[in-house]
Coordinates of N, CA and C in Angstrom, one line a residue:
Chain A
X1 N 14.9 2.3 -12.5 CA 13.7 3.1 -12.5 C 12.5 2.3 -13.0
X2 N 11.4 2.4 -12.2 CA 10.2 1.6 -12.6 C 9.5 2.2 -13.8
X3 N 9.2 1.3 -14.7 CA 8.4 1.6 -15.9 C 7.2 0.7 -16.0
X4 N 6.1 1.3 -16.3 CA 4.8 0.5 -16.3 C 4.2 0.6 -17.7
X5 N 3.9 -0.5 -18.4 CA 3.4 -0.5 -19.7 C 2.1 -1.2 -19.8
X6 N 1.1 -0.6 -20.5 CA -0.2 -1.2 -20.6 C -0.5 -1.5 -22.1
X7 N -1.0 -2.7 -22.3 CA -1.3 -3.1 -23.7 C -2.7 -3.8 -23.6
X8 N -3.6 -3.5 -24.6 CA -3.4 -2.5 -25.7 C -3.7 -1.1 -25.2
X9 N -3.3 -0.2 -26.0 CA -3.6 1.2 -25.7 C -5.1 1.6 -25.8
X10 N -5.8 0.9 -26.7 CA -7.2 1.1 -26.9 C -7.8 -0.2 -27.3
X11 N -9.1 -0.4 -26.9 CA -9.8 -1.7 -27.2 C -11.3 -1.4 -27.3
X12 N -11.9 -1.9 -28.4 CA -13.3 -1.8 -28.6 C -13.9 -3.2 -28.7
X13 N -14.9 -3.5 -27.9 CA -15.5 -4.9 -27.9 C -17.0 -4.8 -27.8
X14 N -17.7 -5.7 -28.4 CA -19.2 -5.7 -28.2 C -19.6 -6.0 -26.8
X15 N -20.7 -5.5 -26.4 CA -21.2 -5.7 -25.1 C -21.4 -7.2 -24.8
X16 N -21.1 -7.6 -23.6 CA -21.3 -9.0 -23.2 C -20.0 -9.8 -23.2
X17 N -19.0 -9.4 -24.0 CA -17.7 -10.1 -24.1 C -16.9 -10.0 -22.8
X18 N -16.1 -11.1 -22.5 CA -15.1 -11.1 -21.5 C -13.9 -10.5 -22.1
X19 N -13.1 -9.7 -21.3 CA -11.9 -9.1 -21.9 C -10.8 -9.1 -20.8
X20 N -9.6 -8.9 -21.3 CA -8.4 -8.9 -20.5 C -7.5 -7.7 -20.9
X21 N -7.2 -6.9 -19.8 CA -6.3 -5.8 -20.0 C -4.9 -6.2 -19.4
X22 N -3.8 -5.8 -20.0 CA -2.5 -6.2 -19.6 C -1.7 -5.1 -19.1
X23 N -0.9 -5.4 -18.1 CA 0.0 -4.4 -17.4 C 1.3 -5.1 -17.1
X24 N 2.4 -4.5 -17.5 CA 3.7 -5.0 -17.2 C 4.6 -3.9 -16.5
X25 N 5.5 -4.4 -15.6 CA 6.3 -3.4 -14.9 C 7.7 -4.0 -14.8
X26 N 8.7 -3.1 -14.8 CA 10.1 -3.5 -15.0 C 10.8 -3.9 -13.6
X27 N 10.3 -3.3 -12.5 CA 10.9 -3.6 -11.2 C 10.0 -4.4 -10.4
X28 N 10.3 -5.6 -10.1 CA 9.4 -6.5 -9.4 C 9.3 -6.3 -7.9
X29 N 10.2 -5.4 -7.4 CA 10.2 -5.1 -6.0 C 9.1 -4.1 -5.6
X30 N 7.9 -4.5 -5.8 CA 6.8 -3.6 -5.5 C 6.1 -4.0 -4.2
X31 N 5.4 -3.1 -3.6 CA 4.6 -3.4 -2.4 C 3.2 -3.9 -2.8
X32 N 2.7 -3.2 -3.8 CA 1.4 -3.6 -4.3 C 1.1 -3.1 -5.7
X33 N 0.1 -3.5 -6.3 CA -0.3 -3.0 -7.6 C -1.7 -2.7 -7.6
X34 N -2.1 -1.5 -8.1 CA -3.4 -1.0 -8.0 C -4.0 -0.7 -9.4
X35 N -5.2 -1.1 -9.6 CA -5.9 -0.8 -10.9 C -6.9 0.3 -10.6
X36 N -7.0 1.3 -11.6 CA -7.9 2.4 -11.5 C -8.7 2.5 -12.7
X37 N -9.8 3.2 -12.6 CA -10.7 3.5 -13.7 C -10.7 5.1 -13.8
X38 N -10.7 5.6 -15.0 CA -10.8 7.0 -15.2 C -11.8 7.3 -16.3
X39 N -12.9 8.1 -15.9 CA -13.8 8.5 -16.9 C -13.4 9.9 -17.5
X40 N -13.8 10.2 -18.7 CA -13.3 11.4 -19.3 C -13.5 12.7 -18.4
X41 N -12.4 13.4 -18.2 CA -12.5 14.6 -17.5 C -12.7 14.4 -16.0
X42 N -12.5 13.2 -15.5 CA -12.7 12.9 -14.1 C -11.4 12.4 -13.5
X43 N -11.4 12.3 -12.1 CA -10.3 11.7 -11.4 C -10.2 10.2 -11.5
X44 N -9.4 9.6 -10.7 CA -9.2 8.2 -10.7 C -10.0 7.5 -9.6
X45 N -10.7 6.4 -10.0 CA -11.4 5.6 -9.1 C -10.7 4.3 -8.9
X46 N -10.3 4.0 -7.6 CA -9.6 2.8 -7.3 C -10.6 1.6 -7.5
X47 N -10.1 0.6 -8.3 CA -10.9 -0.6 -8.5 C -10.4 -1.8 -7.7
X48 N -9.1 -2.1 -7.7 CA -8.6 -3.3 -7.0 C -7.2 -3.0 -6.6
X49 N -6.8 -3.5 -5.4 CA -5.4 -3.4 -4.9 C -5.0 -4.8 -4.7
X50 N -3.8 -5.2 -5.3 CA -3.3 -6.5 -5.0 C -2.0 -6.3 -4.2
X51 N -1.9 -6.8 -3.0 CA -0.6 -6.8 -2.3 C 0.4 -7.7 -2.9
X52 N 1.6 -7.4 -2.7 CA 2.7 -8.2 -3.4 C 2.7 -9.6 -3.0
X53 N 2.1 -9.9 -1.8 CA 2.1 -11.3 -1.4 C 0.9 -12.1 -1.9
X54 N 0.0 -11.3 -2.6 CA -1.2 -12.0 -3.2 C -1.1 -12.3 -4.6
X55 N -1.9 -13.1 -5.2 CA -1.9 -13.5 -6.6 C -3.1 -12.9 -7.3
X56 N -4.2 -12.7 -6.6 CA -5.3 -12.1 -7.3 C -6.3 -11.4 -6.3
X57 N -7.1 -10.6 -6.9 CA -8.2 -9.9 -6.1 C -9.4 -9.9 -7.0
X58 N -10.6 -10.0 -6.4 CA -11.8 -10.0 -7.2 C -12.8 -9.0 -6.6
X59 N -13.5 -8.3 -7.5 CA -14.6 -7.4 -7.0 C -15.6 -7.4 -8.1
X60 N -16.7 -8.1 -7.8 CA -17.8 -8.2 -8.8 C -17.4 -8.8 -10.0
X61 N -17.5 -8.1 -11.2 CA -17.1 -8.7 -12.5 C -15.7 -8.5 -12.8
X62 N -14.9 -7.9 -11.9 CA -13.5 -7.6 -12.1 C -12.7 -8.6 -11.3
X63 N -11.6 -9.1 -12.0 CA -10.6 -9.9 -11.3 C -9.2 -9.5 -11.8
X64 N -8.4 -9.2 -10.8 CA -7.0 -8.7 -11.2 C -6.0 -9.8 -10.6
X65 N -5.1 -10.1 -11.4 CA -4.0 -11.1 -11.0 C -2.7 -10.4 -11.0
X66 N -1.8 -11.0 -10.3 CA -0.4 -10.4 -10.2 C 0.6 -11.5 -10.2
X67 N 1.6 -11.4 -11.1 CA 2.7 -12.3 -11.1 C 4.0 -11.4 -11.0
X68 N 4.4 -11.3 -9.7 CA 5.5 -10.4 -9.5 C 6.8 -10.8 -10.2
X69 N 7.0 -12.1 -10.2 CA 8.3 -12.6 -10.7 C 8.5 -12.2 -12.2
X70 N 7.3 -12.3 -12.9 CA 7.4 -11.9 -14.4 C 7.1 -10.5 -14.6
X71 N 6.7 -9.7 -13.6 CA 6.4 -8.3 -13.8 C 5.1 -8.1 -14.6
X72 N 4.1 -8.9 -14.3 CA 2.8 -8.7 -15.0 C 1.6 -8.7 -14.1
X73 N 0.6 -8.0 -14.6 CA -0.7 -8.0 -13.9 C -1.7 -8.0 -15.1
X74 N -2.9 -8.6 -14.8 CA -4.0 -8.5 -15.8 C -5.2 -8.2 -15.0
X75 N -6.1 -7.4 -15.7 CA -7.4 -7.1 -15.2 C -8.4 -7.8 -16.2
X76 N -9.2 -8.7 -15.6 CA -10.2 -9.4 -16.3 C -11.6 -8.8 -16.0
X77 N -12.3 -8.5 -17.1 CA -13.6 -7.9 -16.9 C -14.6 -8.9 -17.6
X78 N -15.5 -9.4 -16.8 CA -16.5 -10.4 -17.3 C -17.8 -9.7 -17.7
X79 N -18.4 -10.3 -18.8 CA -19.7 -9.8 -19.2 C -19.7 -8.3 -19.4
X80 N -18.9 -7.8 -20.2 CA -18.7 -6.3 -20.3 C -20.0 -5.6 -20.6
X81 N -20.1 -4.4 -20.1 CA -21.3 -3.5 -20.3 C -20.9 -2.2 -20.8
X82 N -21.8 -1.5 -21.5 CA -21.4 -0.1 -22.0 C -20.9 0.8 -20.9
X83 N -21.4 0.6 -19.7 CA -21.0 1.5 -18.6 C -19.5 1.2 -18.1
X84 N -18.9 0.1 -18.7 CA -17.5 -0.2 -18.4 C -16.6 0.7 -19.2
X85 N -17.1 1.4 -20.2 CA -16.3 2.2 -21.1 C -15.6 3.3 -20.3
X86 N -14.3 3.3 -20.3 CA -13.5 4.3 -19.6 C -12.0 4.0 -19.9
X87 N -11.1 4.7 -19.3 CA -9.7 4.4 -19.4 C -9.3 3.6 -18.1
X88 N -8.6 2.5 -18.2 CA -8.1 1.7 -17.1 C -6.6 1.9 -16.9
X89 N -6.2 2.2 -15.7 CA -4.8 2.5 -15.5 C -4.3 1.5 -14.4
X90 N -3.1 1.0 -14.6 CA -2.5 0.2 -13.6 C -1.4 1.0 -13.0
X91 N -1.1 0.8 -11.7 CA 0.0 1.5 -11.0 C 0.7 0.6 -10.1
X92 N 2.1 0.7 -10.2 CA 2.9 -0.1 -9.3 C 3.4 0.8 -8.1
X93 N 3.2 0.3 -6.9 CA 3.5 1.1 -5.7 C 4.8 0.5 -5.0
X94 N 5.7 1.5 -4.8 CA 6.9 1.1 -4.0 C 7.4 2.4 -3.4
X95 N 7.8 2.2 -2.1 CA 8.3 3.4 -1.4 C 7.4 4.6 -1.5
X96 N 7.9 5.6 -2.0 CA 7.1 6.9 -2.0 C 6.6 7.3 -3.4
X97 N 6.6 6.3 -4.3 CA 6.1 6.7 -5.6 C 5.0 5.6 -6.1
X98 N 4.0 6.1 -6.7 CA 3.1 5.2 -7.4 C 3.3 5.5 -8.9
X99 N 3.8 4.5 -9.6 CA 4.2 4.7 -11.1 C 3.0 4.2 -11.9
X100 N 2.5 5.0 -12.8 CA 1.4 4.6 -13.6 C 1.8 4.3 -15.1
X101 N 1.0 3.4 -15.7 CA 1.0 3.2 -17.1 C 0.2 4.3 -17.8
X102 N 0.2 4.3 -19.1 CA -0.5 5.3 -19.9 C -2.0 4.9 -20.0
X103 N -2.4 3.7 -19.6 CA -3.8 3.3 -19.6 C -4.2 2.6 -20.9
X104 N -5.3 1.9 -20.7 CA -6.0 1.3 -21.9 C -7.4 2.0 -22.0
X105 N -7.7 2.6 -23.1 CA -9.0 3.2 -23.4 C -9.9 2.1 -23.9
X106 N -10.9 1.8 -23.1 CA -11.9 0.7 -23.4 C -13.2 1.3 -23.8
X107 N -13.7 0.8 -24.9 CA -15.0 1.2 -25.4 C -15.9 -0.1 -25.6
X108 N -17.0 -0.2 -24.9 CA -17.9 -1.3 -25.0 C -19.0 -0.9 -26.0
X109 N -19.2 -1.6 -27.0 CA -20.2 -1.3 -28.0 C -21.5 -1.9 -27.7
X110 N -22.6 -1.1 -27.6 CA -23.9 -1.6 -27.2 C -24.5 -2.6 -28.3
Chain B
X1 N -15.8 15.7 4.2 CA -16.3 14.7 3.2 C -15.5 13.4 3.3
X2 N -16.0 12.4 2.6 CA -15.4 11.1 2.7 C -14.2 10.9 1.8
X3 N -14.1 11.7 0.8 CA -13.1 11.5 -0.2 C -12.0 12.6 -0.2
X4 N -11.1 12.5 -1.2 CA -10.1 13.5 -1.4 C -10.8 14.7 -2.2
X5 N -10.6 15.9 -1.7 CA -11.3 17.0 -2.3 C -10.2 18.0 -2.8
X6 N -10.4 18.4 -4.1 CA -9.4 19.3 -4.7 C -10.2 20.6 -5.2
X7 N -9.6 21.7 -4.9 CA -10.2 23.0 -5.3 C -9.1 23.9 -5.9
X8 N -9.4 24.7 -6.9 CA -10.7 24.7 -7.7 C -10.7 23.5 -8.6
X9 N -11.9 23.2 -9.2 CA -11.9 22.1 -10.2 C -11.4 22.5 -11.5
X10 N -11.5 23.8 -11.8 CA -10.9 24.4 -13.0 C -10.3 25.7 -12.7
X11 N -9.1 26.0 -13.3 CA -8.4 27.2 -13.1 C -7.8 27.7 -14.5
X12 N -8.2 28.9 -14.9 CA -7.6 29.5 -16.1 C -6.8 30.7 -15.6
X13 N -5.6 30.7 -16.1 CA -4.7 31.8 -15.6 C -3.9 32.3 -16.8
X14 N -3.4 33.5 -16.7 CA -2.6 34.0 -17.8 C -1.1 33.6 -17.6
X15 N -0.4 33.5 -18.6 CA 1.0 33.2 -18.6 C 1.7 34.2 -17.7
X16 N 2.6 33.6 -16.8 CA 3.4 34.5 -16.0 C 2.7 34.7 -14.6
X17 N 1.5 34.3 -14.4 CA 0.8 34.5 -13.1 C 1.2 33.4 -12.2
X18 N 0.8 33.6 -10.9 CA 1.0 32.6 -9.8 C -0.3 31.9 -9.5
X19 N -0.3 30.6 -9.3 CA -1.5 29.9 -8.9 C -1.2 29.0 -7.7
X20 N -2.3 28.7 -7.0 CA -2.3 27.8 -5.9 C -3.4 26.8 -6.1
X21 N -3.1 25.5 -5.9 CA -4.1 24.4 -6.0 C -4.1 23.7 -4.7
X22 N -5.3 23.5 -4.2 CA -5.5 23.0 -2.9 C -6.0 21.5 -2.9
X23 N -5.5 20.7 -1.9 CA -5.9 19.4 -1.7 C -6.3 19.1 -0.3
X24 N -7.5 18.6 -0.1 CA -7.9 18.1 1.3 C -8.0 16.6 1.3
X25 N -7.0 16.0 1.9 CA -7.0 14.5 1.9 C -8.1 13.9 2.8
X26 N -8.2 12.6 2.7 CA -9.1 11.8 3.6 C -8.6 12.0 5.0
X27 N -9.5 12.2 5.9 CA -9.1 12.4 7.3 C -8.3 11.2 7.9
X28 N -7.2 11.5 8.5 CA -6.4 10.5 9.1 C -5.3 9.9 8.2
X29 N -5.3 10.2 6.9 CA -4.3 9.7 5.9 C -3.0 10.5 6.1
X30 N -2.0 9.8 6.4 CA -0.7 10.5 6.6 C 0.1 10.8 5.3
X31 N -0.2 10.0 4.3 CA 0.6 10.2 3.0 C -0.3 11.0 2.0
X32 N 0.4 11.9 1.3 CA -0.3 12.7 0.3 C 0.6 12.8 -0.9
X33 N 0.0 12.7 -2.0 CA 0.8 12.7 -3.3 C 0.2 13.8 -4.2
X34 N 1.0 14.4 -5.0 CA 0.6 15.2 -6.1 C 1.1 14.6 -7.4
X35 N 0.2 14.6 -8.4 CA 0.5 14.1 -9.7 C 0.0 15.1 -10.8
X36 N 0.6 15.0 -12.0 CA 0.2 15.8 -13.1 C -0.1 14.9 -14.3
X37 N -1.3 15.2 -14.9 CA -1.7 14.3 -16.0 C -2.0 15.2 -17.3
X38 N -1.2 14.9 -18.3 CA -1.5 15.5 -19.6 C -2.4 14.6 -20.4
X39 N -3.0 15.2 -21.5 CA -4.0 14.5 -22.3 C -3.4 13.2 -22.9
X40 N -4.1 12.1 -22.6 CA -3.6 10.8 -23.2 C -2.5 10.1 -22.5
X41 N -2.1 10.7 -21.4 CA -1.0 10.1 -20.6 C -1.4 9.7 -19.3
X42 N -0.6 8.8 -18.7 CA -0.9 8.4 -17.3 C -0.4 9.5 -16.3
X43 N -0.9 9.5 -15.1 CA -0.5 10.5 -14.1 C 1.0 10.4 -13.9
X44 N 1.7 11.6 -13.8 CA 3.1 11.7 -13.6 C 3.4 12.2 -12.2
X45 N 4.2 11.5 -11.4 CA 4.5 11.8 -10.0 C 5.2 13.2 -9.9
X46 N 4.7 14.0 -9.0 CA 5.4 15.3 -8.7 C 6.0 15.3 -7.3
X47 N 5.3 15.0 -6.2 CA 5.8 15.1 -4.9 C 5.0 14.2 -3.9
X48 N 5.7 13.8 -2.9 CA 5.0 12.9 -1.9 C 5.3 13.5 -0.5
X49 N 4.3 13.6 0.3 CA 4.4 14.0 1.7 C 4.1 12.9 2.6
X50 N 4.9 12.7 3.7 CA 4.6 11.9 4.8 C 4.5 12.8 6.0
X51 N 3.2 13.0 6.4 CA 3.0 14.0 7.5 C 3.2 15.4 6.9
X52 N 4.0 16.2 7.6 CA 4.2 17.5 7.2 C 5.3 17.7 6.2
X53 N 6.2 16.7 6.1 CA 7.4 16.8 5.4 C 7.3 16.3 4.0
X54 N 8.0 16.9 3.0 CA 8.1 16.4 1.7 C 9.1 15.3 1.7
X55 N 8.7 14.0 1.6 CA 9.6 12.9 1.6 C 10.3 12.7 0.3
X56 N 9.7 13.1 -0.8 CA 10.2 13.0 -2.1 C 9.7 14.0 -3.0
X57 N 10.5 14.9 -3.5 CA 10.0 16.0 -4.4 C 10.7 15.9 -5.7
X58 N 11.2 14.7 -6.0 CA 12.0 14.5 -7.2 C 11.2 14.7 -8.5
X59 N 9.9 14.6 -8.4 CA 9.1 14.8 -9.7 C 8.8 16.2 -10.0
X60 N 9.0 17.2 -9.1 CA 8.8 18.6 -9.5 C 9.6 19.0 -10.6
X61 N 9.0 19.5 -11.7 CA 9.8 19.8 -12.9 C 10.9 20.8 -12.8
X62 N 10.7 21.8 -12.0 CA 11.7 22.9 -11.8 C 11.3 23.7 -10.6
X63 N 12.1 24.7 -10.3 CA 11.9 25.5 -9.1 C 10.7 26.4 -9.1
X64 N 9.9 26.4 -10.2 CA 8.7 27.2 -10.2 C 7.6 26.5 -9.4
X65 N 7.8 25.2 -9.2 CA 6.8 24.4 -8.5 C 7.2 24.2 -7.1
X66 N 6.3 24.3 -6.2 CA 6.5 24.1 -4.8 C 5.2 23.7 -4.1
X67 N 5.4 22.8 -3.1 CA 4.2 22.3 -2.4 C 4.4 22.3 -0.9
X68 N 3.4 22.6 -0.1 CA 3.5 22.6 1.3 C 2.3 21.8 1.9
X69 N 2.6 21.3 3.2 CA 1.5 20.6 3.9 C 1.8 20.9 5.4
X70 N 1.6 22.2 5.8 CA 2.1 22.7 7.1 C 1.6 21.9 8.3
X71 N 0.4 21.4 8.3 CA -0.2 20.8 9.5 C -0.4 19.3 9.3
X72 N 0.1 18.8 8.2 CA 0.0 17.3 7.9 C -1.4 16.9 7.4
X73 N -2.2 17.9 7.0 CA -3.5 17.5 6.4 C -3.6 18.2 5.0
X74 N -4.2 19.4 5.0 CA -4.3 20.1 3.7 C -3.0 20.4 3.1
X75 N -2.9 20.2 1.7 CA -1.7 20.6 1.0 C -2.0 21.6 -0.1
X76 N -1.1 22.4 -0.4 CA -1.2 23.4 -1.5 C 0.0 23.2 -2.4
X77 N -0.3 23.1 -3.7 CA 0.7 23.1 -4.8 C 0.7 24.5 -5.4
X78 N 1.9 25.1 -5.4 CA 2.1 26.4 -5.8 C 2.9 26.5 -7.1
X79 N 2.5 27.2 -8.1 CA 3.2 27.3 -9.3 C 3.4 28.8 -9.6
X80 N 4.7 29.2 -9.7 CA 5.1 30.6 -10.0 C 5.3 30.7 -11.5
X81 N 5.1 32.0 -11.9 CA 5.4 32.3 -13.3 C 4.9 31.2 -14.3
X82 N 3.6 31.0 -14.2 CA 3.1 29.9 -15.0 C 3.4 30.0 -16.5
X83 N 3.6 28.9 -17.1 CA 3.9 28.8 -18.6 C 2.8 27.9 -19.2
X84 N 2.6 28.1 -20.5 CA 1.6 27.3 -21.2 C 1.8 25.8 -21.1
X85 N 3.0 25.4 -21.0 CA 3.3 24.0 -20.8 C 2.9 23.4 -19.5
X86 N 2.5 24.3 -18.5 CA 2.0 23.8 -17.2 C 0.6 23.4 -17.3
X87 N -0.1 23.7 -18.4 CA -1.5 23.3 -18.6 C -1.6 21.8 -18.5
X88 N -2.5 21.3 -17.6 CA -2.6 19.9 -17.3 C -3.7 19.7 -16.3
X89 N -4.0 18.4 -16.0 CA -4.8 18.2 -14.8 C -3.9 17.8 -13.6
X90 N -4.1 18.4 -12.5 CA -3.2 18.2 -11.3 C -4.1 17.4 -10.4
X91 N -3.6 16.2 -10.1 CA -4.3 15.2 -9.2 C -3.6 15.1 -7.9
X92 N -4.4 15.0 -6.9 CA -3.9 14.7 -5.5 C -4.5 13.4 -5.0
X93 N -3.7 12.7 -4.3 CA -4.1 11.4 -3.7 C -3.6 11.3 -2.2
X94 N -4.3 10.5 -1.5 CA -3.9 10.3 -0.1 C -4.0 8.8 0.2
X95 N -3.2 8.3 1.2 CA -3.3 7.0 1.6 C -3.1 6.9 3.1
X96 N -3.5 5.9 3.7 CA -3.5 5.8 5.2 C -2.0 5.8 5.7
X97 N -1.2 5.0 5.0 CA 0.2 5.0 5.4 C 1.0 5.4 4.2
X98 N 2.3 5.7 4.4 CA 3.2 6.0 3.3 C 3.9 4.8 2.9
X99 N 4.9 5.0 2.0 CA 5.7 3.9 1.6 C 5.1 3.0 0.5
X100 N 4.0 3.5 0.0 CA 3.3 2.7 -1.1 C 2.7 1.4 -0.6
X101 N 2.4 1.3 0.7 CA 1.9 0.0 1.3 C 0.4 -0.1 1.3
X102 N -0.3 1.1 1.2 CA -1.7 1.0 1.3 C -2.4 1.7 0.1
X103 N -3.7 1.4 0.0 CA -4.4 1.9 -1.2 C -4.4 3.4 -1.3
X104 N -4.2 3.9 -2.4 CA -4.2 5.4 -2.7 C -5.6 5.8 -3.3
X105 N -6.1 6.9 -2.8 CA -7.4 7.4 -3.2 C -7.2 8.8 -3.8
X106 N -7.7 9.0 -5.0 CA -7.5 10.2 -5.8 C -8.7 11.2 -5.7
X107 N -8.4 12.4 -5.8 CA -9.4 13.4 -6.0 C -9.8 13.6 -7.4
X108 N -10.7 14.5 -7.7 CA -11.2 14.7 -9.1 C -10.3 15.5 -9.9
X109 N -9.3 16.1 -9.3 CA -8.3 16.9 -10.0 C -8.7 18.4 -10.2
X110 N -7.6 19.2 -10.5 CA -7.8 20.5 -10.9 C -7.3 20.7 -12.3
X111 N -8.1 21.1 -13.2 CA -7.7 21.3 -14.6 C -7.2 22.7 -14.7
X112 N -5.9 22.8 -14.9 CA -5.2 24.1 -15.1 C -5.0 24.4 -16.5
X113 N -5.4 25.6 -16.9 CA -5.2 26.1 -18.3 C -4.4 27.4 -18.2
X114 N -3.3 27.5 -18.8 CA -2.5 28.7 -18.9 C -2.6 29.3 -20.3
X115 N -3.1 30.5 -20.4 CA -3.4 31.1 -21.7 C -2.4 32.2 -22.0

């Protein structure tokens, strides 16, 4: 059974810092891994999708990497801004289920 | 619309009542998922549709929960005899293909409160 873990559970950093969010999954037989952002009381916004054959994806200040063999993915946020404050969720996709971690609550201090 | 639409956005119901939650997926998306999210937790899988059929309903917590997608587009999640423990945000997602191969897009969710 796939389990997804995200570390840390919460993170507060000053504006402008670069930061890394970690995600690990127990079953490496995934089709892809997806990172989402969730603002309080809102739905999920897809940030990046990494196919299992890829090692990384980039979108603006975001870079996500995937190491299937070790069951790890990281989301790198460059030059953080207060507007980046949200919960970030990673999800491992295989077959008919998307399995989520519990998320990292990120707070960027102005 | 361009995205996944869920209605209502909020629903308050009394314990024991029946509720229906609606999801309009992105046009052309064959795969549709329902998830439930409790406070401080990640979304929890409920059911997956490929076309009109429920390909995997292993996440439904008990037989009070049922979902349909009769024409392969709009889906309705139905909860009978609601309990206070059913209170959560119910999220719907769709993707172009099933099998977890393509990007999933989520709606804004329906916040269900059972009083």
